[in-house]
Amino acid sequence: MSAKPLAIFAIASLLPIAASGAKLTVLHSFGPGDGVHPRSGVTLDDNGNFYGTTLHGGDFSAGTVYKMTPKGKETVLYSFKGTTDGAFPYAKPARDAAGTLYGTTNGGDVSSDFGTVFKLTAKKEKALHILASSPDGCSPESDLLADAAGNFYGTASACAVGAGSVFKITPNGKFTVIYSFLGGTDGANPPAGVISDGADGLYGTTYNGGLGWGTVYKLTTGGTHTVLYSFTGGPDGRNPATGLVADGLGNLYGTTYFGGNTDAGVVFKLGSDGGETVLHSFTGGNDGANPQGALIVDAKGSLYGTASQGGEGNAGTVFEIAKNGKFKVLYAFKEVGQIDGANPGAELYLAPDGTLYGTTQNGGENASGAVFKLTTR
């Protein structure tokens, strides 16, 4: 591990918040029978079907994996029992060419409640690996990243040496810890997964550690760890709860849950030179607050994301930041308890036609979360 000194950050010029005529449609409202309170986004197959997880609910109140058609017909593929099969999935499943789903759960059996990595076929669910507090790490919340060989990379948000880990797991369940966070300047508690540069580099964030407010890090698959940026807890942001997205030019983009001008979080850009630029500092007002879901980027370089709080109804927003830095609220959820949903906490999916798909943790017809589509054009 080598720690890099704190990089200089800058704040982009603040531009007016633009209005939007986007139309939101609720595709599905969750209820006790099919799972409640999704924290994950969605994965799509070639036929346009969606796959995701709910944090709670299902037959055993320990969460579900679901499939939903483009028209909103939902089917529960699996209800977690809360035993050795796992419990409380935060992340969306990854899907291979054969249609097998792979994912993580935050908990499991009460005697070893450290989480699992699971495999789900049309016939059965199998815990590929039940995490042990040490050396594996515990409480994974992240999406899994697949490589060209079919292996997966993920993070555990706690335990291991004491502050979480980054791991690799094969489709057959061989589990390897690539790096264990020490909880100091190297970072601590990675809630989000990693992205790849297509070579040997993995990139991610930690919620804590560094200077105390979280880090952006690079990790080789061989375990060499480098801190790219340490948040100061001030205008540059603090406590990133989401992963990163890259633009292909060496720049990384992400969000922090807190920090910024009003401690409501920021959207940031990290250049290849290690310099951080704040693209937007949330006010906690109409623009939103406390982003929990990773950003996505389109072919034109525009960023899309969600804020879990704030907005006109204080129930969160969907936003866009154009390549020129212009910030636009695409949709503000009305308020907690409304049928349009509330408190989006996951990454969006952008379809080729520009339609955005996402989930909310709350709201919907049963106040238990929803899947929505947002037409922006």
Coordinates of C-alpha atoms in Angstrom, one line a residue:
M1 CA 0.0 0.0 0.0
S2 CA 1.2 3.5 -0.7
A3 CA -0.8 6.5 0.5
K4 CA -0.9 9.6 -1.8
P5 CA -1.0 13.1 -0.3
L6 CA -4.3 14.9 -0.3
A7 CA -4.9 16.3 -3.8
I8 CA -6.0 19.9 -4.4
F9 CA -9.7 20.3 -5.1
A10 CA -11.7 22.9 -6.9
I11 CA -15.4 23.9 -6.9
A12 CA -17.0 24.3 -10.3
S13 CA -19.0 27.4 -11.0
L14 CA -22.5 27.0 -9.6
L15 CA -25.1 27.1 -12.4
P16 CA -28.9 27.6 -12.1
I17 CA -30.9 24.4 -11.5
A18 CA -32.8 23.7 -14.7
A19 CA -36.4 22.4 -14.7
S20 CA -37.4 19.3 -16.6
G21 CA -40.5 18.0 -18.3
A22 CA -39.6 14.3 -17.7
K23 CA -42.4 11.9 -17.2
L24 CA -42.3 9.2 -14.5
T25 CA -44.2 5.9 -14.7
V26 CA -44.3 3.4 -11.8
L27 CA -43.8 0.0 -13.3
H28 CA -44.2 -2.0 -10.1
S29 CA -45.0 -1.2 -6.4
F30 CA -43.6 -3.7 -3.9
G31 CA -45.6 -5.2 -1.1
P32 CA -45.1 -7.7 1.7
G33 CA -45.6 -10.8 -0.5
D34 CA -43.0 -9.9 -3.2
G35 CA -40.4 -8.1 -1.1
V36 CA -40.1 -4.6 0.3
H37 CA -37.7 -1.7 0.3
P38 CA -35.3 -2.3 -2.6
R39 CA -31.8 -0.9 -2.1
S40 CA -30.5 -2.2 -5.5
G41 CA -30.9 -1.0 -9.0
V42 CA -31.8 -3.4 -11.8
T43 CA -30.0 -5.7 -14.2
L44 CA -31.5 -6.3 -17.7
D45 CA -31.4 -9.3 -20.0
D46 CA -31.6 -9.4 -23.8
N47 CA -35.4 -9.4 -23.8
G48 CA -35.7 -6.3 -21.6
N49 CA -36.6 -8.1 -18.4
F50 CA -35.4 -6.6 -15.2
Y51 CA -33.7 -8.4 -12.3
G52 CA -33.1 -7.0 -8.8
T53 CA -33.3 -7.5 -5.1
T54 CA -35.4 -6.3 -2.1
L55 CA -33.7 -5.7 1.2
H56 CA -36.6 -7.1 3.2
G57 CA -39.9 -8.9 2.7
G58 CA -40.5 -12.2 0.9
D59 CA -41.7 -15.4 2.5
F60 CA -39.2 -15.1 5.4
S61 CA -38.8 -11.3 5.7
A62 CA -35.2 -11.7 4.7
G63 CA -35.3 -10.2 1.2
T64 CA -35.9 -11.5 -2.3
V65 CA -34.5 -11.7 -5.8
Y66 CA -37.1 -10.8 -8.4
K67 CA -37.7 -10.7 -12.1
M68 CA -39.9 -8.1 -13.8
T69 CA -41.1 -7.9 -17.4
P70 CA -40.9 -4.6 -19.3
K71 CA -44.6 -4.1 -18.6
G72 CA -44.2 -4.5 -14.9
K73 CA -45.2 -8.0 -14.2
E74 CA -43.1 -9.1 -11.2
T75 CA -42.1 -12.7 -10.2
V76 CA -40.2 -13.6 -7.0
L77 CA -37.4 -15.9 -8.1
Y78 CA -36.1 -16.5 -4.6
S79 CA -37.0 -15.6 -1.0
F80 CA -34.1 -15.7 1.4
K81 CA -34.6 -17.8 4.5
G82 CA -32.1 -15.9 6.6
T83 CA -30.1 -19.0 7.3
T84 CA -27.0 -20.2 5.5
D85 CA -28.5 -19.1 2.2
G86 CA -28.1 -15.4 3.2
A87 CA -30.3 -12.5 4.1
F88 CA -30.8 -8.8 3.3
P89 CA -29.4 -8.3 -0.2
Y90 CA -28.4 -4.7 -0.8
A91 CA -27.1 -5.1 -4.4
K92 CA -28.5 -6.0 -7.7
P93 CA -27.5 -9.4 -9.1
A94 CA -25.0 -9.9 -11.9
R95 CA -26.2 -12.1 -14.8
D96 CA -24.0 -14.4 -17.0
A97 CA -24.7 -15.5 -20.6
A98 CA -26.5 -18.6 -19.4
G99 CA -28.9 -16.6 -17.3
T100 CA -27.4 -17.5 -13.9
L101 CA -27.6 -14.7 -11.3
Y102 CA -24.8 -14.0 -8.8
G103 CA -25.0 -11.6 -5.9
T104 CA -24.3 -10.8 -2.3
T105 CA -26.3 -10.7 0.9
N106 CA -25.5 -8.5 3.9
G107 CA -26.3 -11.2 6.5
G108 CA -27.4 -14.8 7.0
D109 CA -27.4 -17.4 9.7
V110 CA -27.5 -16.0 13.2
S111 CA -24.5 -18.1 14.1
S112 CA -22.4 -16.7 11.3
D113 CA -24.2 -13.5 10.3
F114 CA -21.4 -12.1 8.1
G115 CA -23.1 -12.3 4.6
T116 CA -22.8 -14.5 1.6
V117 CA -22.0 -14.6 -2.1
F118 CA -24.8 -16.5 -3.8
K119 CA -25.6 -18.2 -7.2
L120 CA -29.2 -18.5 -8.4
T121 CA -30.2 -20.7 -11.3
A122 CA -33.7 -21.5 -12.5
K123 CA -33.7 -24.5 -10.2
K124 CA -32.1 -23.5 -7.0
E125 CA -30.1 -21.0 -4.9
K126 CA -26.7 -21.8 -3.6
A127 CA -24.4 -19.9 -1.2
L128 CA -21.1 -20.0 -3.1
H129 CA -19.4 -18.7 -0.1
I130 CA -20.4 -17.8 3.5
L131 CA -18.2 -15.0 4.7
A132 CA -16.1 -15.4 7.9
S133 CA -15.4 -12.3 9.8
S134 CA -11.7 -12.8 9.4
P135 CA -10.0 -13.0 7.0
D136 CA -12.9 -12.6 4.5
G137 CA -14.6 -9.5 5.8
C138 CA -18.4 -9.2 6.5
S139 CA -21.5 -7.4 5.6
P140 CA -21.2 -7.0 1.8
E141 CA -23.4 -4.4 0.2
S142 CA -21.9 -4.1 -3.2
D143 CA -22.7 -5.2 -6.7
L144 CA -20.4 -7.8 -8.2
L145 CA -18.1 -7.0 -11.1
A146 CA -17.5 -9.8 -13.7
D147 CA -14.3 -10.1 -15.6
A148 CA -13.8 -11.7 -19.0
A149 CA -13.0 -15.1 -17.4
G150 CA -16.3 -15.2 -15.5
N151 CA -14.8 -14.3 -12.1
F152 CA -16.4 -11.7 -9.8
Y153 CA -15.0 -8.9 -7.7
G154 CA -16.8 -7.4 -4.8
T155 CA -16.3 -5.7 -1.4
A156 CA -17.2 -6.5 2.2
S157 CA -18.0 -3.3 4.1
A158 CA -16.6 -4.4 7.5
C159 CA -14.6 -6.9 9.5
A160 CA -11.5 -8.7 8.0
V161 CA -8.7 -6.8 9.7
G162 CA -11.4 -4.5 11.0
A163 CA -12.4 -2.2 8.2
G164 CA -13.6 -4.3 5.2
S165 CA -12.0 -6.0 2.2
V166 CA -12.0 -6.4 -1.6
F167 CA -12.4 -10.0 -2.8
K168 CA -12.5 -12.2 -5.8
I169 CA -14.7 -15.2 -6.2
T170 CA -14.9 -17.8 -9.1
P171 CA -18.2 -19.2 -10.4
N172 CA -17.4 -22.3 -8.4
G173 CA -17.0 -20.5 -5.2
K174 CA -13.2 -20.1 -4.7
F175 CA -12.9 -17.0 -2.5
T176 CA -9.8 -14.9 -2.3
V177 CA -9.2 -11.7 -0.3
I178 CA -7.3 -9.3 -2.5
Y179 CA -7.0 -6.5 0.0
S180 CA -8.0 -5.9 3.7
F181 CA -8.4 -2.3 4.7
L182 CA -6.5 -1.3 7.9
G183 CA -8.8 1.5 8.8
G184 CA -6.2 4.3 8.7
T185 CA -4.9 6.3 5.9
D186 CA -5.7 3.5 3.4
G187 CA -9.4 3.8 4.0
A188 CA -12.1 1.9 5.8
N189 CA -15.6 0.4 5.2
P190 CA -16.1 0.2 1.4
P191 CA -19.9 0.0 0.9
A192 CA -19.8 0.1 -2.9
G193 CA -18.2 -2.2 -5.4
V194 CA -15.3 -1.7 -7.8
I195 CA -15.0 -0.8 -11.5
S196 CA -12.2 -2.0 -13.8
D197 CA -9.9 -0.1 -16.2
G198 CA -10.0 -3.2 -18.5
A199 CA -6.4 -4.1 -17.5
D200 CA -5.2 -4.8 -14.0
G201 CA -6.7 -1.9 -12.1
L202 CA -9.8 -1.8 -9.9
Y203 CA -11.2 1.5 -8.5
G204 CA -13.5 2.1 -5.6
T205 CA -14.3 4.2 -2.6
T206 CA -14.3 3.8 1.2
Y207 CA -16.9 5.5 3.4
N208 CA -14.4 6.2 6.2
G209 CA -10.6 6.3 6.7
G210 CA -8.1 8.4 4.9
L211 CA -8.2 11.7 6.7
G212 CA -11.3 10.4 8.4
W213 CA -13.9 11.1 5.8
G214 CA -13.3 8.4 3.2
T215 CA -11.1 7.8 0.2
V216 CA -11.0 7.0 -3.5
Y217 CA -8.5 4.1 -4.1
K218 CA -6.9 2.0 -6.9
L219 CA -6.2 -1.6 -6.3
T220 CA -4.4 -4.0 -8.7
T221 CA -5.8 -7.6 -8.9
G222 CA -2.5 -8.6 -7.3
G223 CA -3.3 -6.5 -4.2
T224 CA -1.3 -3.3 -4.6
H225 CA -3.3 -0.5 -3.0
T226 CA -3.0 3.2 -3.7
V227 CA -5.0 6.1 -2.2
L228 CA -5.9 8.4 -5.1
Y229 CA -7.8 10.9 -3.0
S230 CA -8.7 11.5 0.7
F231 CA -11.7 13.6 1.4
T232 CA -11.3 16.5 3.9
G233 CA -14.9 16.5 5.2
G234 CA -15.4 20.1 3.9
P235 CA -16.5 21.5 0.6
D236 CA -14.9 18.6 -1.3
G237 CA -17.4 16.2 0.4
R238 CA -17.2 13.4 2.9
N239 CA -18.3 9.8 3.3
P240 CA -18.8 8.5 -0.3
A241 CA -21.5 5.8 -0.1
T242 CA -21.4 4.9 -3.8
G243 CA -19.0 3.5 -6.3
L244 CA -17.3 5.2 -9.3
V245 CA -17.9 5.6 -13.0
A246 CA -15.2 6.4 -15.6
D247 CA -15.5 8.4 -18.8
G248 CA -12.7 6.7 -20.8
L249 CA -10.4 9.7 -20.6
G250 CA -8.9 8.8 -17.2
N251 CA -11.4 10.7 -15.2
L252 CA -13.4 9.2 -12.4
Y253 CA -16.8 10.5 -11.1
G254 CA -18.7 9.8 -7.9
T255 CA -20.7 11.2 -5.1
T256 CA -20.4 11.7 -1.3
Y257 CA -23.3 11.3 1.1
F258 CA -22.3 14.2 3.2
G259 CA -20.0 17.2 2.9
G260 CA -20.1 20.1 0.4
N261 CA -21.4 23.6 1.1
T262 CA -24.4 22.5 3.2
D263 CA -23.3 19.0 4.3
A264 CA -25.8 17.4 1.9
G265 CA -23.3 15.7 -0.4
V266 CA -21.5 16.4 -3.6
V267 CA -20.9 15.1 -7.1
F268 CA -17.2 15.1 -7.8
K269 CA -14.8 14.5 -10.6
L270 CA -11.3 13.1 -10.0
G271 CA -8.8 13.7 -12.7
S272 CA -6.0 11.5 -13.7
D273 CA -3.6 13.9 -11.9
G274 CA -5.4 13.2 -8.6
G275 CA -7.1 16.6 -8.5
E276 CA -10.7 16.7 -7.4
T277 CA -13.4 19.1 -8.8
V278 CA -16.8 19.4 -7.2
L279 CA -19.3 19.4 -10.0
H280 CA -22.3 20.0 -7.8
S281 CA -22.8 20.7 -4.1
F282 CA -26.2 19.7 -3.0
T283 CA -28.2 22.3 -1.1
G284 CA -30.7 19.9 0.6
G285 CA -33.4 21.9 -1.2
N286 CA -35.0 21.4 -4.6
D287 CA -31.9 19.8 -6.0
G288 CA -31.8 17.0 -3.5
A289 CA -29.5 15.7 -0.8
N290 CA -27.5 12.6 0.3
P291 CA -26.9 10.6 -2.9
Q292 CA -26.7 6.8 -2.3
G293 CA -26.6 5.4 -5.8
A294 CA -23.6 5.4 -8.2
L295 CA -23.6 7.7 -11.2
I296 CA -23.9 6.6 -14.8
V297 CA -22.6 8.3 -17.9
D298 CA -24.0 8.4 -21.4
A299 CA -22.2 8.6 -24.8
K300 CA -22.3 12.4 -24.7
G301 CA -20.6 12.6 -21.3
S302 CA -23.7 13.6 -19.3
L303 CA -24.0 12.1 -15.8
Y304 CA -27.2 10.8 -14.3
G305 CA -27.8 10.0 -10.7
T306 CA -30.2 10.1 -7.7
A307 CA -30.3 11.9 -4.4
S308 CA -32.1 9.9 -1.7
Q309 CA -33.4 13.0 0.2
G310 CA -34.3 16.6 -0.6
G311 CA -36.2 17.8 -3.6
E312 CA -39.6 19.6 -3.7
G313 CA -41.2 16.8 -1.7
N314 CA -38.2 15.9 0.4
A315 CA -38.3 12.4 -1.0
G316 CA -35.3 12.5 -3.3
T317 CA -34.6 13.4 -6.9
V318 CA -33.3 12.1 -10.2
F319 CA -30.7 14.5 -11.7
E320 CA -28.5 15.1 -14.8
I321 CA -25.2 17.0 -15.1
A322 CA -24.4 17.8 -18.7
K323 CA -20.9 17.7 -20.0
N324 CA -20.8 21.6 -19.7
G325 CA -21.6 21.3 -16.0
K326 CA -25.2 22.3 -16.2
F327 CA -27.2 20.6 -13.4
K328 CA -30.8 19.7 -14.0
V329 CA -33.4 18.0 -11.8
L330 CA -35.2 15.5 -14.0
Y331 CA -37.7 14.5 -11.4
A332 CA -38.5 15.3 -7.8
F333 CA -40.4 12.6 -5.9
K334 CA -43.5 14.1 -4.4
E335 CA -43.2 12.9 -0.8
V336 CA -42.9 9.8 1.3
G337 CA -46.1 7.9 1.1
Q338 CA -46.9 8.9 -2.5
I339 CA -47.4 6.3 -5.2
D340 CA -44.6 7.7 -7.4
G341 CA -42.1 6.3 -4.9
A342 CA -39.7 8.0 -2.5
N343 CA -36.0 7.9 -1.5
P344 CA -34.2 6.5 -4.5
G345 CA -31.0 4.8 -3.3
A346 CA -29.5 2.9 -6.2
E347 CA -27.8 3.3 -9.6
L348 CA -30.0 4.1 -12.6
Y349 CA -30.1 2.1 -15.8
L350 CA -30.1 4.1 -19.1
A351 CA -31.7 2.5 -22.1
P352 CA -30.5 3.2 -25.7
D353 CA -33.6 5.4 -26.3
G354 CA -32.7 7.6 -23.3
T355 CA -35.3 6.2 -20.9
L356 CA -34.0 5.9 -17.3
Y357 CA -35.1 3.0 -15.0
G358 CA -34.6 2.9 -11.3
T359 CA -36.0 1.9 -7.9
T360 CA -37.1 3.7 -4.7
Q361 CA -36.7 2.4 -1.2
N362 CA -40.0 3.7 -0.1
G363 CA -43.2 5.1 -1.5
G364 CA -45.3 3.3 -4.2
E365 CA -48.8 2.0 -3.6
N366 CA -47.8 0.0 -0.5
A367 CA -45.2 2.5 0.8
S368 CA -42.7 -0.3 0.4
G369 CA -40.7 0.9 -2.7
A370 CA -41.2 0.9 -6.4
V371 CA -39.6 0.3 -9.8
F372 CA -40.0 3.3 -12.1
K373 CA -39.2 4.4 -15.6
L374 CA -38.4 8.1 -16.4
T375 CA -38.9 9.3 -20.0
T376 CA -36.7 12.3 -20.6
R377 CA -37.1 12.9 -24.3

